[in-house]
Amino acid sequence: MPSGIYLHIPFCKSRCSYCDFATDVWRSNDAVERYVRSICSEIRGSTFEIQNTADTIYFGGGTPSLLTAGQVERILNSVTAKFYIAPDAEITMEMNPATVTPETLAAYRKLGLNRASFGVQTFDDRALKLLARGHDANDARQTFAMLREAGYDNVSFDLIAGLPGQTLADWSRNLDEAIAMSPEHLSLYLLEIHEGTPLAEQVRSKRQPQPDPELAAEMYESMLDRLAGAGYEQYEISNFSRPGFESRHNSKYWTLDPVFGFGVSAHSFDGRQRYANDRDTARYVAVIESGKNAEVMRESIDVASEFAFLGLRLENGLDLKGFAARFDSDLIGKYRSEIDRLTEAGLVIVADDRLRLTPKGKLFSNEVFAVFV
Ligand code: SF4
């Protein structure tokens, strides 16, 4: 199983109203430089042993596209100095509209970046303002055009459905525009409102309407038909691609392949244990600068049960024979009464030696996963 490398770059131009990721507002070039030095030093000093090659590298954030090409190059040099990277590795960077120029995109390409995960979220300027995204829909259109001109032929869009005040017609217009632009991959999420975010406060104080879960479910169902009609295959609950353009890196999380993460809040999984770094950027930098390890959590996981519920996220579901061979365990026998109950509720289906979520099960997936956790 080739591994993946995840690199967390926490900085953003401003903070979106719904965001609860480990991010920091970009304060100064010096602070970013210190962070880049720290992540390079964490990578070079890593004690992770990759058994095989790594065939994916993923810059996530935050907004990694705020880094200069020189900073990206130093981080990639640290990765290649430490680990063996497959020559055909998928190298992705998360990018936000209005954060790149044709020159930086061309320079990233030269460094080997071959996939962009692009945070569009919505083409509706009113909603972008509400989400405090710091860009408008035209910025997204222009950045996408720049990506194409710079030769990026593997681009993913992130879109969010179920925004406060968003109607089914609004969502449909968003899908129309995304499909017309024809990215190779789409990640489509339902809005989650996280405690402690400005958006949660706006909803609580009734300054924004509470999103309607039934409407969000209608949006999800309408999107399945629309994207299938436009030639996208759903390969995971929230992810759709043209054939052959599935995210190789993200697929590793669902098939429980090893992924080694670096940077603030980065998580790793080595096949047996999960690790997490400190979530606070200042603390992370201080710890690395003092020559110590930023790891704050390490735990052994129940690999079989994680493999089961993560596998269920995939469109093909869980290969029951493969599961039995790998874990010497009969999943259906072990969870018979729960699986019968989920089947009766129309949430899962067992067929052709596979356990799969039904379309209804994809909407209530957390209830299904809870059985296996
Ligand atoms: S751009 Fe993404 S990571 Fe940055 S604040 Fe917005 S949602 Fe969070």
mmCIF file of C-alpha atoms and ligand atoms in Angstrom:
data_model
loop_
_atom_site.group_PDB
_atom_site.id
_atom_site.type_symbol
_atom_site.label_atom_id
_atom_site.label_comp_id
_atom_site.label_asym_id
_atom_site.label_seq_id
_atom_site.Cartn_x
_atom_site.Cartn_y
_atom_site.Cartn_z
ATOM 1 C CA MET A 1 0.000 0.000 0.000
ATOM 2 C CA PRO A 2 1.767 3.210 -1.075
ATOM 3 C CA SER A 3 1.433 5.942 1.514
ATOM 4 C CA GLY A 4 0.283 9.544 1.321
ATOM 5 C CA ILE A 5 1.936 12.674 2.675
ATOM 6 C CA TYR A 6 -0.250 15.469 4.064
ATOM 7 C CA LEU A 7 1.141 18.974 4.641
ATOM 8 C CA HIS A 8 -0.995 21.419 6.607
ATOM 9 C CA ILE A 9 -0.613 25.125 5.828
ATOM 10 C CA PRO A 10 -2.903 26.937 8.282
ATOM 11 C CA PHE A 11 -2.898 30.493 6.947
ATOM 12 C CA CYS A 12 -5.898 32.212 5.335
ATOM 13 C CA LYS A 13 -6.450 35.823 4.224
ATOM 14 C CA SER A 14 -9.407 36.068 6.613
ATOM 15 C CA ARG A 15 -11.594 33.637 8.506
ATOM 16 C CA CYS A 16 -14.824 32.383 6.917
ATOM 17 C CA SER A 17 -17.880 32.549 9.164
ATOM 18 C CA TYR A 18 -18.510 28.766 9.161
ATOM 19 C CA CYS A 19 -14.899 27.606 9.525
ATOM 20 C CA ASP A 20 -13.770 25.450 12.427
ATOM 21 C CA PHE A 21 -10.563 24.149 10.818
ATOM 22 C CA ALA A 22 -7.141 24.747 12.331
ATOM 23 C CA THR A 23 -6.469 28.033 10.557
ATOM 24 C CA ASP A 24 -4.744 31.316 11.300
ATOM 25 C CA VAL A 25 -5.219 34.656 9.674
ATOM 26 C CA TRP A 26 -2.103 35.641 7.680
ATOM 27 C CA ARG A 27 -0.441 38.220 9.909
ATOM 28 C CA SER A 28 3.049 38.703 8.541
ATOM 29 C CA ASN A 29 5.479 37.189 6.089
ATOM 30 C CA ASP A 30 7.839 36.555 9.003
ATOM 31 C CA ALA A 31 5.285 34.398 10.802
ATOM 32 C CA VAL A 32 4.727 32.376 7.630
ATOM 33 C CA GLU A 33 8.485 32.000 7.111
ATOM 34 C CA ARG A 34 8.880 30.662 10.634
ATOM 35 C CA TYR A 35 6.081 28.217 9.991
ATOM 36 C CA VAL A 36 7.649 27.025 6.713
ATOM 37 C CA ARG A 37 10.984 26.514 8.482
ATOM 38 C CA SER A 38 9.179 24.558 11.204
ATOM 39 C CA ILE A 39 7.283 22.227 8.884
ATOM 40 C CA CYS A 40 10.485 21.565 6.876
ATOM 41 C CA SER A 41 12.312 20.759 10.067
ATOM 42 C CA GLU A 42 9.483 18.504 11.304
ATOM 43 C CA ILE A 43 9.554 16.565 8.017
ATOM 44 C CA ARG A 44 13.350 16.180 7.982
ATOM 45 C CA GLY A 45 13.379 15.056 11.609
ATOM 46 C CA SER A 46 10.445 12.668 11.250
ATOM 47 C CA THR A 47 10.774 9.205 12.733
ATOM 48 C CA PHE A 48 7.947 7.820 10.622
ATOM 49 C CA GLU A 49 9.108 4.895 8.572
ATOM 50 C CA ILE A 50 7.362 4.562 5.262
ATOM 51 C CA GLN A 51 7.490 0.915 4.307
ATOM 52 C CA ASN A 52 6.793 1.531 0.685
ATOM 53 C CA THR A 53 6.778 4.580 -1.548
ATOM 54 C CA ALA A 54 4.522 7.574 -1.084
ATOM 55 C CA ASP A 55 2.441 8.221 -4.183
ATOM 56 C CA THR A 56 0.430 11.254 -3.077
ATOM 57 C CA ILE A 57 1.360 14.609 -1.562
ATOM 58 C CA TYR A 58 -1.423 16.925 -0.433
ATOM 59 C CA PHE A 59 -1.063 20.573 0.628
ATOM 60 C CA GLY A 60 -4.190 21.264 2.717
ATOM 61 C CA GLY A 61 -5.227 24.142 4.897
ATOM 62 C CA GLY A 62 -5.931 26.897 5.460
ATOM 63 C CA THR A 63 -4.980 28.324 2.111
ATOM 64 C CA PRO A 64 -1.715 26.758 0.914
ATOM 65 C CA SER A 65 -1.919 28.815 -2.285
ATOM 66 C CA LEU A 66 -0.836 31.843 -0.210
ATOM 67 C CA LEU A 67 2.677 30.348 -0.104
ATOM 68 C CA THR A 68 5.283 31.557 -2.559
ATOM 69 C CA ALA A 69 6.634 29.033 -5.045
ATOM 70 C CA GLY A 70 9.955 29.220 -3.180
ATOM 71 C CA GLN A 71 8.277 28.166 0.087
ATOM 72 C CA VAL A 72 6.446 25.312 -1.645
ATOM 73 C CA GLU A 73 9.732 24.211 -3.202
ATOM 74 C CA ARG A 74 11.486 24.099 0.182
ATOM 75 C CA ILE A 75 8.699 22.002 1.670
ATOM 76 C CA LEU A 76 8.712 19.610 -1.299
ATOM 77 C CA ASN A 77 12.513 19.351 -1.091
ATOM 78 C CA SER A 78 12.186 18.343 2.562
ATOM 79 C CA VAL A 79 9.644 15.679 1.637
ATOM 80 C CA THR A 80 11.769 14.229 -1.156
ATOM 81 C CA ALA A 81 14.908 14.342 1.004
ATOM 82 C CA LYS A 82 13.169 12.193 3.599
ATOM 83 C CA PHE A 83 10.799 9.889 1.730
ATOM 84 C CA TYR A 84 10.798 8.027 -1.561
ATOM 85 C CA ILE A 85 8.119 9.669 -3.725
ATOM 86 C CA ALA A 86 6.766 7.757 -6.721
ATOM 87 C CA PRO A 87 7.586 9.485 -10.032
ATOM 88 C CA ASP A 88 3.889 9.605 -10.973
ATOM 89 C CA ALA A 89 2.757 10.889 -7.567
ATOM 90 C CA GLU A 90 -0.458 12.900 -7.391
ATOM 91 C CA ILE A 91 0.522 16.290 -5.915
ATOM 92 C CA THR A 92 -2.476 18.387 -4.895
ATOM 93 C CA MET A 93 -2.774 21.872 -3.494
ATOM 94 C CA GLU A 94 -5.917 23.377 -1.978
ATOM 95 C CA MET A 95 -6.382 26.820 -3.518
ATOM 96 C CA ASN A 96 -8.805 29.628 -2.904
ATOM 97 C CA PRO A 97 -10.056 32.162 -5.456
ATOM 98 C CA ALA A 98 -8.101 35.411 -5.684
ATOM 99 C CA THR A 99 -5.002 34.013 -3.982
ATOM 100 C CA VAL A 100 -2.914 33.112 -7.045
ATOM 101 C CA THR A 101 -1.522 34.746 -10.159
ATOM 102 C CA PRO A 102 -0.697 33.122 -13.518
ATOM 103 C CA GLU A 103 2.981 33.332 -12.489
ATOM 104 C CA THR A 104 2.555 31.481 -9.177
ATOM 105 C CA LEU A 105 0.375 28.832 -10.823
ATOM 106 C CA ALA A 106 3.002 28.281 -13.508
ATOM 107 C CA ALA A 107 5.751 28.096 -10.874
ATOM 108 C CA TYR A 108 3.788 25.550 -8.802
ATOM 109 C CA ARG A 109 3.318 23.445 -11.956
ATOM 110 C CA LYS A 110 7.056 23.486 -12.566
ATOM 111 C CA LEU A 111 7.540 22.119 -9.057
ATOM 112 C CA GLY A 112 5.356 19.143 -9.941
ATOM 113 C CA LEU A 113 1.907 20.150 -8.686
ATOM 114 C CA ASN A 114 -0.548 18.338 -10.906
ATOM 115 C CA ARG A 115 -3.892 18.720 -9.131
ATOM 116 C CA ALA A 116 -5.744 21.718 -7.682
ATOM 117 C CA SER A 117 -8.548 21.459 -5.144
ATOM 118 C CA PHE A 118 -10.342 24.724 -5.578
ATOM 119 C CA GLY A 119 -12.581 26.280 -2.886
ATOM 120 C CA VAL A 120 -15.455 27.711 -4.919
ATOM 121 C CA GLN A 121 -18.209 26.953 -2.306
ATOM 122 C CA THR A 122 -20.933 28.879 -4.177
ATOM 123 C CA PHE A 123 -21.316 31.142 -7.205
ATOM 124 C CA ASP A 124 -23.814 33.323 -5.341
ATOM 125 C CA ASP A 125 -22.225 36.631 -4.249
ATOM 126 C CA ARG A 126 -24.799 37.165 -1.498
ATOM 127 C CA ALA A 127 -23.974 33.785 0.041
ATOM 128 C CA LEU A 128 -20.221 34.365 -0.342
ATOM 129 C CA LYS A 129 -20.629 37.567 1.683
ATOM 130 C CA LEU A 130 -22.673 35.766 4.307
ATOM 131 C CA LEU A 131 -19.923 33.139 4.588
ATOM 132 C CA ALA A 132 -17.275 35.922 4.791
ATOM 133 C CA ARG A 133 -15.319 34.154 2.068
ATOM 134 C CA GLY A 134 -13.342 37.250 1.078
ATOM 135 C CA HIS A 135 -13.870 36.765 -2.679
ATOM 136 C CA ASP A 136 -16.730 36.928 -5.139
ATOM 137 C CA ALA A 137 -17.955 34.543 -7.810
ATOM 138 C CA ASN A 138 -16.030 36.358 -10.536
ATOM 139 C CA ASP A 139 -12.802 35.747 -8.640
ATOM 140 C CA ALA A 140 -13.620 32.026 -8.726
ATOM 141 C CA ARG A 141 -14.334 32.129 -12.477
ATOM 142 C CA GLN A 142 -11.109 34.029 -13.175
ATOM 143 C CA THR A 143 -8.957 31.776 -10.980
ATOM 144 C CA PHE A 144 -10.389 28.692 -12.675
ATOM 145 C CA ALA A 145 -9.567 30.190 -16.094
ATOM 146 C CA MET A 146 -6.023 30.871 -14.848
ATOM 147 C CA LEU A 147 -5.693 27.269 -13.674
ATOM 148 C CA ARG A 148 -6.667 26.004 -17.119
ATOM 149 C CA GLU A 149 -4.310 28.432 -18.854
ATOM 150 C CA ALA A 150 -1.479 27.271 -16.597
ATOM 151 C CA GLY A 151 -2.133 23.693 -17.722
ATOM 152 C CA TYR A 152 -3.930 22.232 -14.695
ATOM 153 C CA ASP A 153 -5.951 19.394 -16.185
ATOM 154 C CA ASN A 154 -7.025 17.844 -12.885
ATOM 155 C CA VAL A 155 -9.076 20.367 -10.940
ATOM 156 C CA SER A 156 -11.581 19.738 -8.184
ATOM 157 C CA PHE A 157 -14.267 22.180 -7.031
ATOM 158 C CA ASP A 158 -15.598 22.329 -3.468
ATOM 159 C CA LEU A 159 -19.241 23.438 -3.296
ATOM 160 C CA ILE A 160 -21.472 23.720 -0.218
ATOM 161 C CA ALA A 161 -25.218 23.045 -0.243
ATOM 162 C CA GLY A 162 -27.777 23.922 2.409
ATOM 163 C CA LEU A 163 -26.585 27.498 3.002
ATOM 164 C CA PRO A 164 -28.888 29.741 5.071
ATOM 165 C CA GLY A 165 -31.593 31.096 2.771
ATOM 166 C CA GLN A 166 -30.442 28.971 -0.191
ATOM 167 C CA THR A 167 -33.329 27.588 -2.265
ATOM 168 C CA LEU A 168 -33.403 24.458 -4.403
ATOM 169 C CA ALA A 169 -33.334 26.737 -7.467
ATOM 170 C CA ASP A 170 -30.226 28.541 -6.119
ATOM 171 C CA TRP A 171 -28.478 25.215 -5.599
ATOM 172 C CA SER A 172 -29.477 24.073 -9.052
ATOM 173 C CA ARG A 173 -27.954 27.228 -10.583
ATOM 174 C CA ASN A 174 -24.722 26.508 -8.711
ATOM 175 C CA LEU A 175 -24.633 22.991 -10.114
ATOM 176 C CA ASP A 176 -25.386 24.330 -13.622
ATOM 177 C CA GLU A 177 -22.431 26.666 -13.467
ATOM 178 C CA ALA A 178 -20.072 24.080 -11.974
ATOM 179 C CA ILE A 179 -21.043 21.495 -14.600
ATOM 180 C CA ALA A 180 -20.654 24.050 -17.407
ATOM 181 C CA MET A 181 -17.107 24.806 -16.222
ATOM 182 C CA SER A 182 -16.417 21.066 -16.330
ATOM 183 C CA PRO A 183 -13.857 20.413 -13.582
ATOM 184 C CA GLU A 184 -12.573 16.848 -13.398
ATOM 185 C CA HIS A 185 -13.740 16.399 -9.804
ATOM 186 C CA LEU A 186 -16.391 17.816 -7.469
ATOM 187 C CA SER A 187 -16.579 17.657 -3.672
ATOM 188 C CA LEU A 188 -20.069 18.626 -2.582
ATOM 189 C CA TYR A 189 -20.785 19.126 1.090
ATOM 190 C CA LEU A 190 -23.867 19.923 3.120
ATOM 191 C CA LEU A 191 -23.250 22.907 5.393
ATOM 192 C CA GLU A 192 -22.496 21.967 8.976
ATOM 193 C CA ILE A 193 -22.816 24.678 11.593
ATOM 194 C CA HIS A 194 -20.087 24.308 14.193
ATOM 195 C CA GLU A 195 -20.410 25.657 17.714
ATOM 196 C CA GLY A 196 -18.184 28.645 18.363
ATOM 197 C CA THR A 197 -18.189 29.924 14.769
ATOM 198 C CA PRO A 198 -19.647 33.351 13.841
ATOM 199 C CA LEU A 199 -22.236 31.578 11.684
ATOM 200 C CA ALA A 200 -23.483 29.526 14.663
ATOM 201 C CA GLU A 201 -23.941 32.776 16.580
ATOM 202 C CA GLN A 202 -25.775 34.412 13.655
ATOM 203 C CA VAL A 203 -28.170 31.465 13.448
ATOM 204 C CA ARG A 204 -28.691 31.368 17.214
ATOM 205 C CA SER A 205 -29.494 35.085 17.314
ATOM 206 C CA LYS A 206 -31.835 34.587 14.326
ATOM 207 C CA ARG A 207 -29.831 36.953 12.126
ATOM 208 C CA GLN A 208 -29.579 34.047 9.696
ATOM 209 C CA PRO A 209 -32.207 31.359 9.151
ATOM 210 C CA GLN A 210 -31.565 27.890 10.495
ATOM 211 C CA PRO A 211 -30.711 25.662 7.517
ATOM 212 C CA ASP A 212 -33.547 23.241 6.752
ATOM 213 C CA PRO A 213 -32.287 19.608 6.839
ATOM 214 C CA GLU A 214 -35.127 18.372 4.616
ATOM 215 C CA LEU A 215 -34.297 20.956 1.975
ATOM 216 C CA ALA A 216 -30.616 19.998 2.258
ATOM 217 C CA ALA A 217 -31.626 16.360 1.687
ATOM 218 C CA GLU A 218 -33.548 17.381 -1.448
ATOM 219 C CA MET A 219 -30.467 19.260 -2.651
ATOM 220 C CA TYR A 220 -28.309 16.199 -2.085
ATOM 221 C CA GLU A 221 -30.701 13.933 -3.977
ATOM 222 C CA SER A 222 -31.096 16.357 -6.877
ATOM 223 C CA MET A 223 -27.327 16.616 -7.157
ATOM 224 C CA LEU A 224 -26.909 12.832 -7.513
ATOM 225 C CA ASP A 225 -29.112 12.787 -10.620
ATOM 226 C CA ARG A 226 -27.667 15.951 -12.131
ATOM 227 C CA LEU A 227 -24.057 14.873 -11.801
ATOM 228 C CA ALA A 228 -24.690 11.365 -13.066
ATOM 229 C CA GLY A 229 -26.385 12.921 -16.113
ATOM 230 C CA ALA A 230 -23.316 15.119 -16.664
ATOM 231 C CA GLY A 231 -20.917 12.165 -16.676
ATOM 232 C CA TYR A 232 -19.611 12.364 -13.103
ATOM 233 C CA GLU A 233 -19.338 9.160 -11.112
ATOM 234 C CA GLN A 234 -19.985 9.258 -7.405
ATOM 235 C CA TYR A 235 -17.212 7.306 -5.716
ATOM 236 C CA GLU A 236 -17.738 8.504 -2.142
ATOM 237 C CA ILE A 237 -20.582 10.128 -0.204
ATOM 238 C CA SER A 238 -19.435 13.686 -1.012
ATOM 239 C CA ASN A 239 -17.131 13.106 -3.970
ATOM 240 C CA PHE A 240 -17.746 12.848 -7.712
ATOM 241 C CA SER A 241 -15.311 12.630 -10.595
ATOM 242 C CA ARG A 242 -14.872 12.004 -14.251
ATOM 243 C CA PRO A 243 -13.653 8.407 -14.679
ATOM 244 C CA GLY A 244 -10.010 8.130 -13.630
ATOM 245 C CA PHE A 245 -9.975 11.430 -11.713
ATOM 246 C CA GLU A 246 -10.864 10.161 -8.230
ATOM 247 C CA SER A 247 -8.691 11.804 -5.567
ATOM 248 C CA ARG A 248 -5.938 9.287 -4.959
ATOM 249 C CA HIS A 249 -4.905 11.033 -1.754
ATOM 250 C CA ASN A 250 -8.338 11.283 -0.142
ATOM 251 C CA SER A 251 -9.136 7.703 -1.150
ATOM 252 C CA LYS A 252 -6.323 6.616 1.180
ATOM 253 C CA TYR A 253 -8.342 7.844 4.172
ATOM 254 C CA TRP A 254 -11.327 5.715 3.154
ATOM 255 C CA THR A 255 -9.309 2.579 2.445
ATOM 256 C CA LEU A 256 -7.223 3.098 5.583
ATOM 257 C CA ASP A 257 -3.879 3.269 3.800
ATOM 258 C CA PRO A 258 -1.041 4.963 5.686
ATOM 259 C CA VAL A 259 -0.975 8.756 5.529
ATOM 260 C CA PHE A 260 1.741 10.776 7.242
ATOM 261 C CA GLY A 261 0.835 14.351 8.154
ATOM 262 C CA PHE A 262 3.071 17.300 8.975
ATOM 263 C CA GLY A 263 2.300 20.765 10.283
ATOM 264 C CA VAL A 264 -0.051 22.144 12.884
ATOM 265 C CA SER A 265 -3.019 19.836 13.663
ATOM 266 C CA ALA A 266 -1.842 17.292 11.078
ATOM 267 C CA HIS A 267 -2.941 13.703 11.663
ATOM 268 C CA SER A 268 -1.087 10.546 10.664
ATOM 269 C CA PHE A 269 -1.964 6.876 10.443
ATOM 270 C CA ASP A 270 0.765 4.279 10.042
ATOM 271 C CA GLY A 271 -1.439 1.211 9.611
ATOM 272 C CA ARG A 272 -1.863 0.599 13.339
ATOM 273 C CA GLN A 273 -1.769 3.874 15.242
ATOM 274 C CA ARG A 274 -3.165 7.330 14.744
ATOM 275 C CA TYR A 275 -1.154 10.445 15.668
ATOM 276 C CA ALA A 276 -2.106 14.122 15.924
ATOM 277 C CA ASN A 277 -0.047 17.286 16.204
ATOM 278 C CA ASP A 278 -0.826 20.324 18.339
ATOM 279 C CA ARG A 279 -3.713 22.386 16.963
ATOM 280 C CA ASP A 280 -2.279 25.777 17.902
ATOM 281 C CA THR A 281 0.095 27.306 15.332
ATOM 282 C CA ALA A 282 2.162 29.398 17.775
ATOM 283 C CA ARG A 283 2.640 26.392 20.073
ATOM 284 C CA TYR A 284 3.460 24.124 17.131
ATOM 285 C CA VAL A 285 6.182 26.499 15.884
ATOM 286 C CA ALA A 286 7.601 27.015 19.389
ATOM 287 C CA VAL A 287 7.779 23.257 20.052
ATOM 288 C CA ILE A 288 9.471 22.479 16.722
ATOM 289 C CA GLU A 289 11.909 25.385 17.162
ATOM 290 C CA SER A 290 12.880 23.978 20.545
ATOM 291 C CA GLY A 291 13.777 20.717 18.839
ATOM 292 C CA LYS A 292 10.875 18.728 20.276
ATOM 293 C CA ASN A 293 8.045 16.754 18.733
ATOM 294 C CA ALA A 294 4.661 18.468 18.138
ATOM 295 C CA GLU A 295 2.711 15.241 18.632
ATOM 296 C CA VAL A 296 -0.048 15.586 21.245
ATOM 297 C CA MET A 297 -1.997 12.394 20.653
ATOM 298 C CA ARG A 298 -1.173 8.814 19.750
ATOM 299 C CA GLU A 299 -3.657 5.960 19.940
ATOM 300 C CA SER A 300 -4.042 2.462 18.653
ATOM 301 C CA ILE A 301 -7.238 2.064 16.727
ATOM 302 C CA ASP A 302 -9.601 -0.810 16.098
ATOM 303 C CA VAL A 303 -8.485 -1.179 12.489
ATOM 304 C CA ALA A 304 -11.301 -3.595 11.549
ATOM 305 C CA SER A 305 -14.120 -1.361 12.726
ATOM 306 C CA GLU A 306 -12.578 1.768 11.152
ATOM 307 C CA PHE A 307 -12.026 -0.108 7.919
ATOM 308 C CA ALA A 308 -15.713 -1.116 7.985
ATOM 309 C CA PHE A 309 -17.231 2.300 8.465
ATOM 310 C CA LEU A 310 -14.756 4.121 6.234
ATOM 311 C CA GLY A 311 -15.319 1.538 3.477
ATOM 312 C CA LEU A 312 -19.036 2.240 3.696
ATOM 313 C CA ARG A 313 -18.393 5.823 2.591
ATOM 314 C CA LEU A 314 -17.318 4.482 -0.793
ATOM 315 C CA GLU A 315 -19.835 3.988 -3.570
ATOM 316 C CA ASN A 316 -18.715 0.368 -3.993
ATOM 317 C CA GLY A 317 -19.250 -0.184 -0.289
ATOM 318 C CA LEU A 318 -17.438 -2.779 1.724
ATOM 319 C CA ASP A 319 -16.088 -5.983 0.192
ATOM 320 C CA LEU A 320 -17.265 -8.522 2.760
ATOM 321 C CA LYS A 321 -15.053 -11.363 1.498
ATOM 322 C CA GLY A 322 -12.017 -9.043 1.488
ATOM 323 C CA PHE A 323 -12.918 -7.927 5.008
ATOM 324 C CA ALA A 324 -13.139 -11.547 6.201
ATOM 325 C CA ALA A 325 -9.771 -12.398 4.623
ATOM 326 C CA ARG A 326 -8.020 -9.342 6.046
ATOM 327 C CA PHE A 327 -9.439 -9.414 9.570
ATOM 328 C CA ASP A 328 -10.470 -13.039 9.945
ATOM 329 C CA SER A 329 -13.891 -11.799 10.934
ATOM 330 C CA ASP A 330 -17.424 -12.179 9.558
ATOM 331 C CA LEU A 331 -18.791 -8.619 9.648
ATOM 332 C CA ILE A 332 -22.380 -9.606 8.893
ATOM 333 C CA GLY A 333 -22.319 -12.323 11.566
ATOM 334 C CA LYS A 334 -20.801 -9.950 14.116
ATOM 335 C CA TYR A 335 -23.325 -7.149 13.536
ATOM 336 C CA ARG A 336 -26.292 -9.217 12.301
ATOM 337 C CA SER A 337 -29.049 -7.576 14.348
ATOM 338 C CA GLU A 338 -27.767 -4.024 13.648
ATOM 339 C CA ILE A 339 -27.382 -4.689 9.929
ATOM 340 C CA ASP A 340 -30.892 -6.222 9.808
ATOM 341 C CA ARG A 341 -32.252 -3.088 11.484
ATOM 342 C CA LEU A 342 -30.397 -0.775 9.068
ATOM 343 C CA THR A 343 -31.578 -2.865 6.105
ATOM 344 C CA GLU A 344 -35.205 -2.659 7.260
ATOM 345 C CA ALA A 345 -34.820 1.115 7.661
ATOM 346 C CA GLY A 346 -33.628 1.272 4.030
ATOM 347 C CA LEU A 347 -30.201 2.613 4.955
ATOM 348 C CA VAL A 348 -27.950 -0.255 3.787
ATOM 349 C CA ILE A 349 -28.119 -3.091 1.321
ATOM 350 C CA VAL A 350 -26.188 -6.373 1.221
ATOM 351 C CA ALA A 351 -25.685 -7.683 -2.321
ATOM 352 C CA ASP A 352 -22.918 -9.371 -4.320
ATOM 353 C CA ASP A 353 -20.842 -9.893 -1.172
ATOM 354 C CA ARG A 354 -20.770 -6.162 -0.519
ATOM 355 C CA LEU A 355 -22.368 -3.985 2.144
ATOM 356 C CA ARG A 356 -23.394 -0.613 0.721
ATOM 357 C CA LEU A 357 -25.224 2.512 1.778
ATOM 358 C CA THR A 358 -28.484 3.176 -0.072
ATOM 359 C CA PRO A 359 -29.170 6.760 -1.302
ATOM 360 C CA LYS A 360 -31.156 7.274 1.922
ATOM 361 C CA GLY A 361 -28.268 5.766 3.896
ATOM 362 C CA LYS A 362 -25.884 8.344 2.405
ATOM 363 C CA LEU A 363 -28.029 11.078 3.935
ATOM 364 C CA PHE A 364 -28.103 9.402 7.340
ATOM 365 C CA SER A 365 -24.619 7.950 7.125
ATOM 366 C CA ASN A 366 -23.620 8.966 10.649
ATOM 367 C CA GLU A 367 -26.344 6.695 12.058
ATOM 368 C CA VAL A 368 -24.957 3.796 10.055
ATOM 369 C CA PHE A 369 -21.318 4.501 10.959
ATOM 370 C CA ALA A 370 -22.189 4.690 14.658
ATOM 371 C CA VAL A 371 -22.916 0.947 14.550
ATOM 372 C CA PHE A 372 -19.294 0.164 13.720
ATOM 373 C CA VAL A 373 -17.499 2.729 15.892
HETATM 374 S S1 SF4 B 1 -10.663 29.492 3.357
HETATM 375 FE FE1 SF4 B 1 -11.171 27.461 4.182
HETATM 376 S S2 SF4 B 1 -9.715 27.092 5.843
HETATM 377 FE FE2 SF4 B 1 -9.639 29.306 5.345
HETATM 378 S S3 SF4 B 1 -11.046 30.251 6.810
HETATM 379 FE FE3 SF4 B 1 -12.198 29.825 4.930
HETATM 380 S S4 SF4 B 1 -13.108 27.777 5.259
HETATM 381 FE FE4 SF4 B 1 -11.486 28.056 6.777
#
